[in-house]
Amino acid sequence: MEHPSSIVEELRQFVLTDAPPTVYYIPDFISEEEEAYLLQQVYKSPKIKWTQLSGRRLQNWGGLPHPRGMVGERLPDWLLKHCEKISSLGAFCGKTANHVLVNEYKPGEGIMPHEDGPLYHPTVTTISLGSHTLLDFYTPVSGTEGDAPQTEENRYQFSLLDTMEPQMKRWKGSACHAHSWVAYPVLSDEQSQDVELVEAFAVPIVDKKVTSRLVRELNSLYPLDGLQHIKRVRARKDRDSPHPLEVLVCLASEAPEVKEVTINSLLPPEAVGREGLGEPFTVKVPARPPLTRPQFELASRHWPTSFHEDKQVTVALRGELFSPLQKAAMHTYMMSAVTAARAGRESGMEAVGAVMVDPVTDRIVAVGHDCRGDHPLHHAVMVCIDLVARSQGGGCYSFDGYTACRFTSPEWNTADSEESSQPYICTGYDLYVTREPCVMCAMALVHSRIGRVFYGTASADGALGTRLKIHTQRDLNHRFEVYRGVSRTECEELYSSDTEKDHF
Ligand SMILES: [Zn+2]
């Protein structure tokens, strides 16, 4: 095992330390989107391209190899790009690879130890997609018989396990460039509406010394039920004011009905001592406790208000809840949904894609796209939830005809976790979907106990923010967080090109 003489110098930094010195590890050599795209192209190829062999299927690109040589054919662009990328590393002694075999192995399948024929001398390279790969290396069978029998066991040298890159590593590559989009929370109506104001009467406190007695007497005469968020007394901010404080007496609706409101009509002398007070005036006070910082700031302009801040909501409303690293990961997930949406569109479906992610392991659990051409209820989110159910041994439908619709195999799941610890369908999972879900899909997300939903672009009949906010309904038994605007441009492009297609 020698370094190919022409290997580019920059590659040396990627040599693995605990493997033979010709093993390199180049992070992010193929992105998840490129992987999905290549798989899509492989499976889009006409059936006739496949040759069935024992333990694998094969596609042949670049011409038919023949012992006397090969009549070359131009490689399709989707393969050429990667041939050029690998060749640029110097793997083919300065030449560019001209031939590609695509092998498909089902779980458990593989190819026996072998040497490639002379046409493949001196170099072949392999790209593995869709799974990890185990490569076993053996010394060749020699022409002369040595002492030991030349069994497979005796010739075995070492194995390389090419695992799927952990998502964390994938993020690092892209975390450095800032994403221009911002994920904003879709809050309930109560949290996002304007501050409702009610009219009330207040009086100036000319003599500060009466304040505590006055507040005590007012609290028993006008307890301000349901307005616990209102502070009873406010300080005048302007120094020139003839009085330093003002006190809220009662809501206008609670005041005795008189032609002209005076201090006498508001405050019966037997209940409240009126010395040290000025004449009443009207103010507007917030009718409900503020739920967000913007509401609090608006409310406080009218009258001092107390506020129990939910710091996460405040940070989320500023668009700062997710770190650049988290955004890079979110973008990767959403781009997988965009890729699925495109695959769906190419099958004649609406361009909607959805990806279910387990945020604990940062693993994609299922990917689905719209299939409503086959069944009116098979919206992308419904497909994705059914695929999650299938990964857990349930599910109602089969989307095997659509290669972009996939789920993490149950074997993989059970290897990692006890079956009993499997969540109830989508408990704790994050859904990334290119377009805001409809009512049916939103209700399915409620029933499947989704953790959080991230969508790219709003939809006119959307049920997670536009037409309804199903995720905030108090009378439903499950609520969840929703964020909009993730990878917005790429998601919007799906629909703008959709419209163009409709027009032409
Ligand atoms: Zn739907």
Short mmCIF file of N, CA, C and O in Angstrom, two decimals, residues 97-170:
data_model
loop_
_atom_site.label_atom_id
_atom_site.label_comp_id
_atom_site.label_asym_id
_atom_site.label_seq_id
_atom_site.Cartn_x
_atom_site.Cartn_y
_atom_site.Cartn_z
N ALA A 97 -10.94 9.97 -13.82
CA ALA A 97 -11.66 8.69 -13.91
C ALA A 97 -12.68 8.76 -15.04
O ALA A 97 -13.33 9.79 -15.24
N ASN A 98 -12.82 7.65 -15.78
CA ASN A 98 -13.69 7.67 -16.96
C ASN A 98 -14.79 6.62 -16.91
O ASN A 98 -15.54 6.45 -17.86
N HIS A 99 -14.89 5.89 -15.82
CA HIS A 99 -15.85 4.80 -15.78
C HIS A 99 -16.38 4.61 -14.37
O HIS A 99 -15.61 4.70 -13.41
N VAL A 100 -17.68 4.36 -14.25
CA VAL A 100 -18.27 4.22 -12.91
C VAL A 100 -19.19 3.00 -12.87
O VAL A 100 -20.03 2.82 -13.76
N LEU A 101 -19.01 2.19 -11.84
CA LEU A 101 -19.96 1.11 -11.55
C LEU A 101 -20.73 1.50 -10.30
O LEU A 101 -20.12 1.86 -9.30
N VAL A 102 -22.05 1.45 -10.38
CA VAL A 102 -22.88 1.74 -9.20
C VAL A 102 -23.39 0.40 -8.68
O VAL A 102 -24.15 -0.29 -9.36
N ASN A 103 -22.95 0.03 -7.48
CA ASN A 103 -23.41 -1.22 -6.87
C ASN A 103 -24.45 -0.90 -5.81
O ASN A 103 -24.25 -0.01 -5.00
N GLU A 104 -25.54 -1.62 -5.82
CA GLU A 104 -26.55 -1.47 -4.76
C GLU A 104 -26.53 -2.73 -3.90
O GLU A 104 -26.71 -3.84 -4.41
N TYR A 105 -26.27 -2.54 -2.60
CA TYR A 105 -26.30 -3.67 -1.68
C TYR A 105 -27.45 -3.46 -0.70
O TYR A 105 -27.58 -2.40 -0.11
N LYS A 106 -28.28 -4.47 -0.53
CA LYS A 106 -29.32 -4.45 0.50
C LYS A 106 -28.64 -4.78 1.84
O LYS A 106 -27.54 -5.34 1.85
N PRO A 107 -29.29 -4.43 2.99
CA PRO A 107 -28.66 -4.76 4.27
C PRO A 107 -28.25 -6.23 4.32
O PRO A 107 -29.02 -7.11 3.94
N GLY A 108 -27.00 -6.49 4.75
CA GLY A 108 -26.52 -7.86 4.86
C GLY A 108 -25.84 -8.37 3.59
O GLY A 108 -25.11 -9.36 3.63
N GLU A 109 -26.08 -7.71 2.45
CA GLU A 109 -25.44 -8.15 1.21
C GLU A 109 -24.02 -7.60 1.13
O GLU A 109 -23.62 -6.73 1.88
N GLY A 110 -23.24 -8.10 0.19
CA GLY A 110 -21.88 -7.61 0.02
C GLY A 110 -21.24 -8.34 -1.13
O GLY A 110 -21.88 -9.16 -1.79
N ILE A 111 -19.98 -8.03 -1.38
CA ILE A 111 -19.28 -8.69 -2.47
C ILE A 111 -18.11 -9.47 -1.88
O ILE A 111 -17.48 -9.02 -0.93
N MET A 112 -17.83 -10.65 -2.44
CA MET A 112 -16.76 -11.52 -1.93
C MET A 112 -15.39 -10.85 -2.16
O MET A 112 -15.26 -10.00 -3.05
N PRO A 113 -14.35 -11.27 -1.42
CA PRO A 113 -13.01 -10.72 -1.67
C PRO A 113 -12.64 -10.95 -3.13
O PRO A 113 -12.87 -12.03 -3.68
N HIS A 114 -12.09 -9.94 -3.77
CA HIS A 114 -11.77 -10.07 -5.20
C HIS A 114 -10.69 -9.06 -5.58
O HIS A 114 -10.43 -8.10 -4.85
N GLU A 115 -10.05 -9.29 -6.73
CA GLU A 115 -9.17 -8.30 -7.33
C GLU A 115 -9.86 -7.77 -8.57
O GLU A 115 -10.49 -8.54 -9.31
N ASP A 116 -9.77 -6.47 -8.80
CA ASP A 116 -10.38 -5.92 -10.00
C ASP A 116 -9.52 -6.28 -11.20
O ASP A 116 -8.30 -6.42 -11.09
N GLY A 117 -10.16 -6.42 -12.32
CA GLY A 117 -9.46 -6.84 -13.55
C GLY A 117 -8.48 -5.79 -14.05
O GLY A 117 -8.41 -4.68 -13.53
N PRO A 118 -7.69 -6.15 -15.09
CA PRO A 118 -6.63 -5.26 -15.60
C PRO A 118 -7.16 -3.92 -16.10
O PRO A 118 -6.45 -2.92 -16.05
N LEU A 119 -8.42 -3.90 -16.56
CA LEU A 119 -8.97 -2.63 -17.04
C LEU A 119 -9.03 -1.59 -15.92
O LEU A 119 -9.06 -0.40 -16.17
N TYR A 120 -9.08 -2.10 -14.69
CA TYR A 120 -9.23 -1.19 -13.55
C TYR A 120 -7.89 -0.85 -12.92
O TYR A 120 -7.82 -0.19 -11.90
N HIS A 121 -6.79 -1.31 -13.52
CA HIS A 121 -5.46 -1.05 -12.98
C HIS A 121 -5.05 0.38 -13.31
O HIS A 121 -5.30 0.83 -14.42
N PRO A 122 -4.36 1.15 -12.48
CA PRO A 122 -3.91 0.74 -11.15
C PRO A 122 -4.83 1.21 -10.01
O PRO A 122 -4.60 0.85 -8.88
N THR A 123 -5.83 2.02 -10.30
CA THR A 123 -6.58 2.61 -9.19
C THR A 123 -8.09 2.50 -9.39
O THR A 123 -8.58 2.75 -10.50
N VAL A 124 -8.77 2.13 -8.34
CA VAL A 124 -10.23 2.34 -8.32
C VAL A 124 -10.53 3.14 -7.06
O VAL A 124 -9.79 3.07 -6.08
N THR A 125 -11.59 3.89 -7.09
CA THR A 125 -12.04 4.58 -5.87
C THR A 125 -13.51 4.26 -5.67
O THR A 125 -14.20 3.85 -6.60
N THR A 126 -13.96 4.42 -4.44
CA THR A 126 -15.34 4.06 -4.10
C THR A 126 -15.99 5.21 -3.33
O THR A 126 -15.34 5.81 -2.47
N ILE A 127 -17.22 5.51 -3.67
CA ILE A 127 -18.03 6.41 -2.84
C ILE A 127 -19.15 5.56 -2.26
O ILE A 127 -19.83 4.84 -3.00
N SER A 128 -19.32 5.60 -0.94
CA SER A 128 -20.40 4.85 -0.32
C SER A 128 -21.52 5.81 0.05
O SER A 128 -21.26 6.84 0.64
N LEU A 129 -22.73 5.46 -0.31
CA LEU A 129 -23.88 6.34 -0.03
C LEU A 129 -24.91 5.60 0.80
O LEU A 129 -25.06 4.38 0.67
N GLY A 130 -25.61 6.33 1.62
CA GLY A 130 -26.80 5.79 2.29
C GLY A 130 -26.53 4.91 3.48
O GLY A 130 -27.46 4.55 4.19
N SER A 131 -25.30 4.57 3.76
CA SER A 131 -25.02 3.68 4.89
C SER A 131 -23.54 3.70 5.19
O SER A 131 -22.75 4.26 4.43
N HIS A 132 -23.16 3.08 6.30
CA HIS A 132 -21.74 2.88 6.54
C HIS A 132 -21.26 1.70 5.68
O HIS A 132 -22.08 0.95 5.14
N THR A 133 -19.96 1.57 5.55
CA THR A 133 -19.38 0.51 4.71
C THR A 133 -18.26 -0.18 5.46
O THR A 133 -17.49 0.49 6.13
N LEU A 134 -18.20 -1.49 5.35
CA LEU A 134 -17.09 -2.23 5.95
C LEU A 134 -16.23 -2.80 4.82
O LEU A 134 -16.72 -3.54 3.97
N LEU A 135 -14.96 -2.41 4.79
CA LEU A 135 -14.03 -2.93 3.78
C LEU A 135 -13.03 -3.85 4.47
O LEU A 135 -12.36 -3.43 5.42
N ASP A 136 -12.96 -5.10 4.02
CA ASP A 136 -11.96 -6.03 4.54
C ASP A 136 -10.83 -6.13 3.53
O ASP A 136 -11.07 -6.28 2.33
N PHE A 137 -9.58 -6.07 4.00
CA PHE A 137 -8.42 -6.15 3.10
C PHE A 137 -7.68 -7.47 3.32
O PHE A 137 -7.50 -7.91 4.45
N TYR A 138 -7.29 -8.09 2.19
CA TYR A 138 -6.59 -9.38 2.23
C TYR A 138 -5.34 -9.29 1.36
O TYR A 138 -5.31 -8.51 0.40
N THR A 139 -4.33 -10.11 1.68
CA THR A 139 -3.21 -10.24 0.74
C THR A 139 -3.69 -11.10 -0.43
O THR A 139 -4.50 -12.01 -0.23
N PRO A 140 -3.19 -10.82 -1.65
CA PRO A 140 -3.67 -11.61 -2.79
C PRO A 140 -3.23 -13.08 -2.66
O PRO A 140 -2.26 -13.37 -1.98
N VAL A 141 -3.99 -13.93 -3.33
CA VAL A 141 -3.58 -15.34 -3.39
C VAL A 141 -2.32 -15.39 -4.24
O VAL A 141 -2.30 -14.90 -5.37
N SER A 142 -1.22 -15.95 -3.67
CA SER A 142 0.04 -15.95 -4.43
C SER A 142 0.13 -17.21 -5.29
O SER A 142 -0.52 -18.23 -5.00
N GLY A 143 0.91 -17.15 -6.35
CA GLY A 143 1.03 -18.26 -7.29
C GLY A 143 1.71 -19.47 -6.65
O GLY A 143 1.35 -20.60 -6.93
N THR A 144 2.67 -19.21 -5.76
CA THR A 144 3.40 -20.32 -5.15
C THR A 144 2.82 -20.63 -3.78
O THR A 144 2.50 -19.74 -3.02
N GLU A 145 2.70 -21.91 -3.49
CA GLU A 145 2.15 -22.33 -2.20
C GLU A 145 3.19 -22.11 -1.10
O GLU A 145 4.31 -22.59 -1.19
N GLY A 146 2.84 -21.38 -0.07
CA GLY A 146 3.75 -21.19 1.05
C GLY A 146 3.50 -22.26 2.10
O GLY A 146 2.90 -23.29 1.82
N ASP A 147 4.00 -21.98 3.31
CA ASP A 147 3.82 -22.92 4.40
C ASP A 147 2.37 -23.02 4.83
O ASP A 147 1.81 -24.10 4.96
N ALA A 148 1.79 -21.84 5.05
CA ALA A 148 0.42 -21.83 5.55
C ALA A 148 -0.56 -21.96 4.40
O ALA A 148 -0.29 -21.44 3.30
N PRO A 149 -1.66 -22.68 4.62
CA PRO A 149 -2.67 -22.72 3.55
C PRO A 149 -3.24 -21.32 3.31
O PRO A 149 -3.37 -20.54 4.24
N GLN A 150 -3.52 -21.05 2.03
CA GLN A 150 -3.96 -19.68 1.70
C GLN A 150 -5.47 -19.53 1.92
O GLN A 150 -6.22 -19.30 0.99
N THR A 151 -5.87 -19.64 3.19
CA THR A 151 -7.28 -19.46 3.50
C THR A 151 -7.59 -17.97 3.60
O THR A 151 -6.69 -17.14 3.77
N GLU A 152 -8.86 -17.69 3.52
CA GLU A 152 -9.29 -16.29 3.66
C GLU A 152 -8.80 -15.73 5.00
O GLU A 152 -8.32 -14.62 5.09
N GLU A 153 -8.89 -16.61 6.02
CA GLU A 153 -8.51 -16.22 7.37
C GLU A 153 -7.04 -15.82 7.45
O GLU A 153 -6.66 -14.85 8.07
N ASN A 154 -6.21 -16.63 6.78
CA ASN A 154 -4.77 -16.37 6.82
C ASN A 154 -4.37 -15.13 6.03
O ASN A 154 -3.38 -14.48 6.34
N ARG A 155 -5.12 -14.86 4.98
CA ARG A 155 -4.77 -13.73 4.12
C ARG A 155 -5.32 -12.40 4.65
O ARG A 155 -4.93 -11.33 4.20
N TYR A 156 -6.22 -12.50 5.62
CA TYR A 156 -6.87 -11.29 6.14
C TYR A 156 -5.86 -10.33 6.75
O TYR A 156 -4.99 -10.73 7.52
N GLN A 157 -5.92 -9.05 6.37
CA GLN A 157 -4.99 -8.06 6.91
C GLN A 157 -5.64 -7.13 7.92
O GLN A 157 -5.25 -7.03 9.06
N PHE A 158 -6.65 -6.40 7.49
CA PHE A 158 -7.33 -5.44 8.38
C PHE A 158 -8.65 -5.04 7.75
O PHE A 158 -8.92 -5.34 6.58
N SER A 159 -9.46 -4.35 8.55
CA SER A 159 -10.75 -3.85 8.05
C SER A 159 -10.83 -2.34 8.27
O SER A 159 -10.24 -1.80 9.20
N LEU A 160 -11.56 -1.70 7.39
CA LEU A 160 -11.86 -0.28 7.58
C LEU A 160 -13.36 -0.13 7.66
O LEU A 160 -14.08 -0.62 6.79
N LEU A 161 -13.80 0.52 8.71
CA LEU A 161 -15.23 0.81 8.82
C LEU A 161 -15.44 2.28 8.50
O LEU A 161 -14.94 3.15 9.21
N ASP A 162 -16.12 2.52 7.40
CA ASP A 162 -16.41 3.89 6.99
C ASP A 162 -17.79 4.21 7.53
O ASP A 162 -18.80 3.83 6.95
N THR A 163 -17.83 4.86 8.69
CA THR A 163 -19.13 5.13 9.32
C THR A 163 -19.74 6.37 8.71
O THR A 163 -19.05 7.18 8.11
N MET A 164 -21.03 6.50 8.88
CA MET A 164 -21.69 7.74 8.49
C MET A 164 -21.12 8.82 9.40
O MET A 164 -20.96 8.63 10.59
N GLU A 165 -20.81 9.92 8.81
CA GLU A 165 -20.23 10.99 9.60
C GLU A 165 -21.23 11.47 10.63
O GLU A 165 -22.38 11.72 10.31
N PRO A 166 -20.79 11.60 11.91
CA PRO A 166 -21.74 12.12 12.89
C PRO A 166 -22.18 13.52 12.48
O PRO A 166 -21.39 14.28 11.94
N GLN A 167 -23.44 13.82 12.75
CA GLN A 167 -23.98 15.12 12.32
C GLN A 167 -23.16 16.29 12.87
O GLN A 167 -22.95 17.27 12.20
N MET A 168 -22.67 16.14 14.11
CA MET A 168 -21.91 17.24 14.71
C MET A 168 -20.73 17.63 13.81
O MET A 168 -20.43 18.78 13.65
N LYS A 169 -20.07 16.59 13.23
CA LYS A 169 -18.91 16.88 12.40
C LYS A 169 -19.34 17.58 11.12
O LYS A 169 -18.67 18.46 10.64
N ARG A 170 -20.48 17.14 10.60
CA ARG A 170 -20.95 17.77 9.37
C ARG A 170 -21.19 19.26 9.59
O ARG A 170 -20.94 20.06 8.74
#
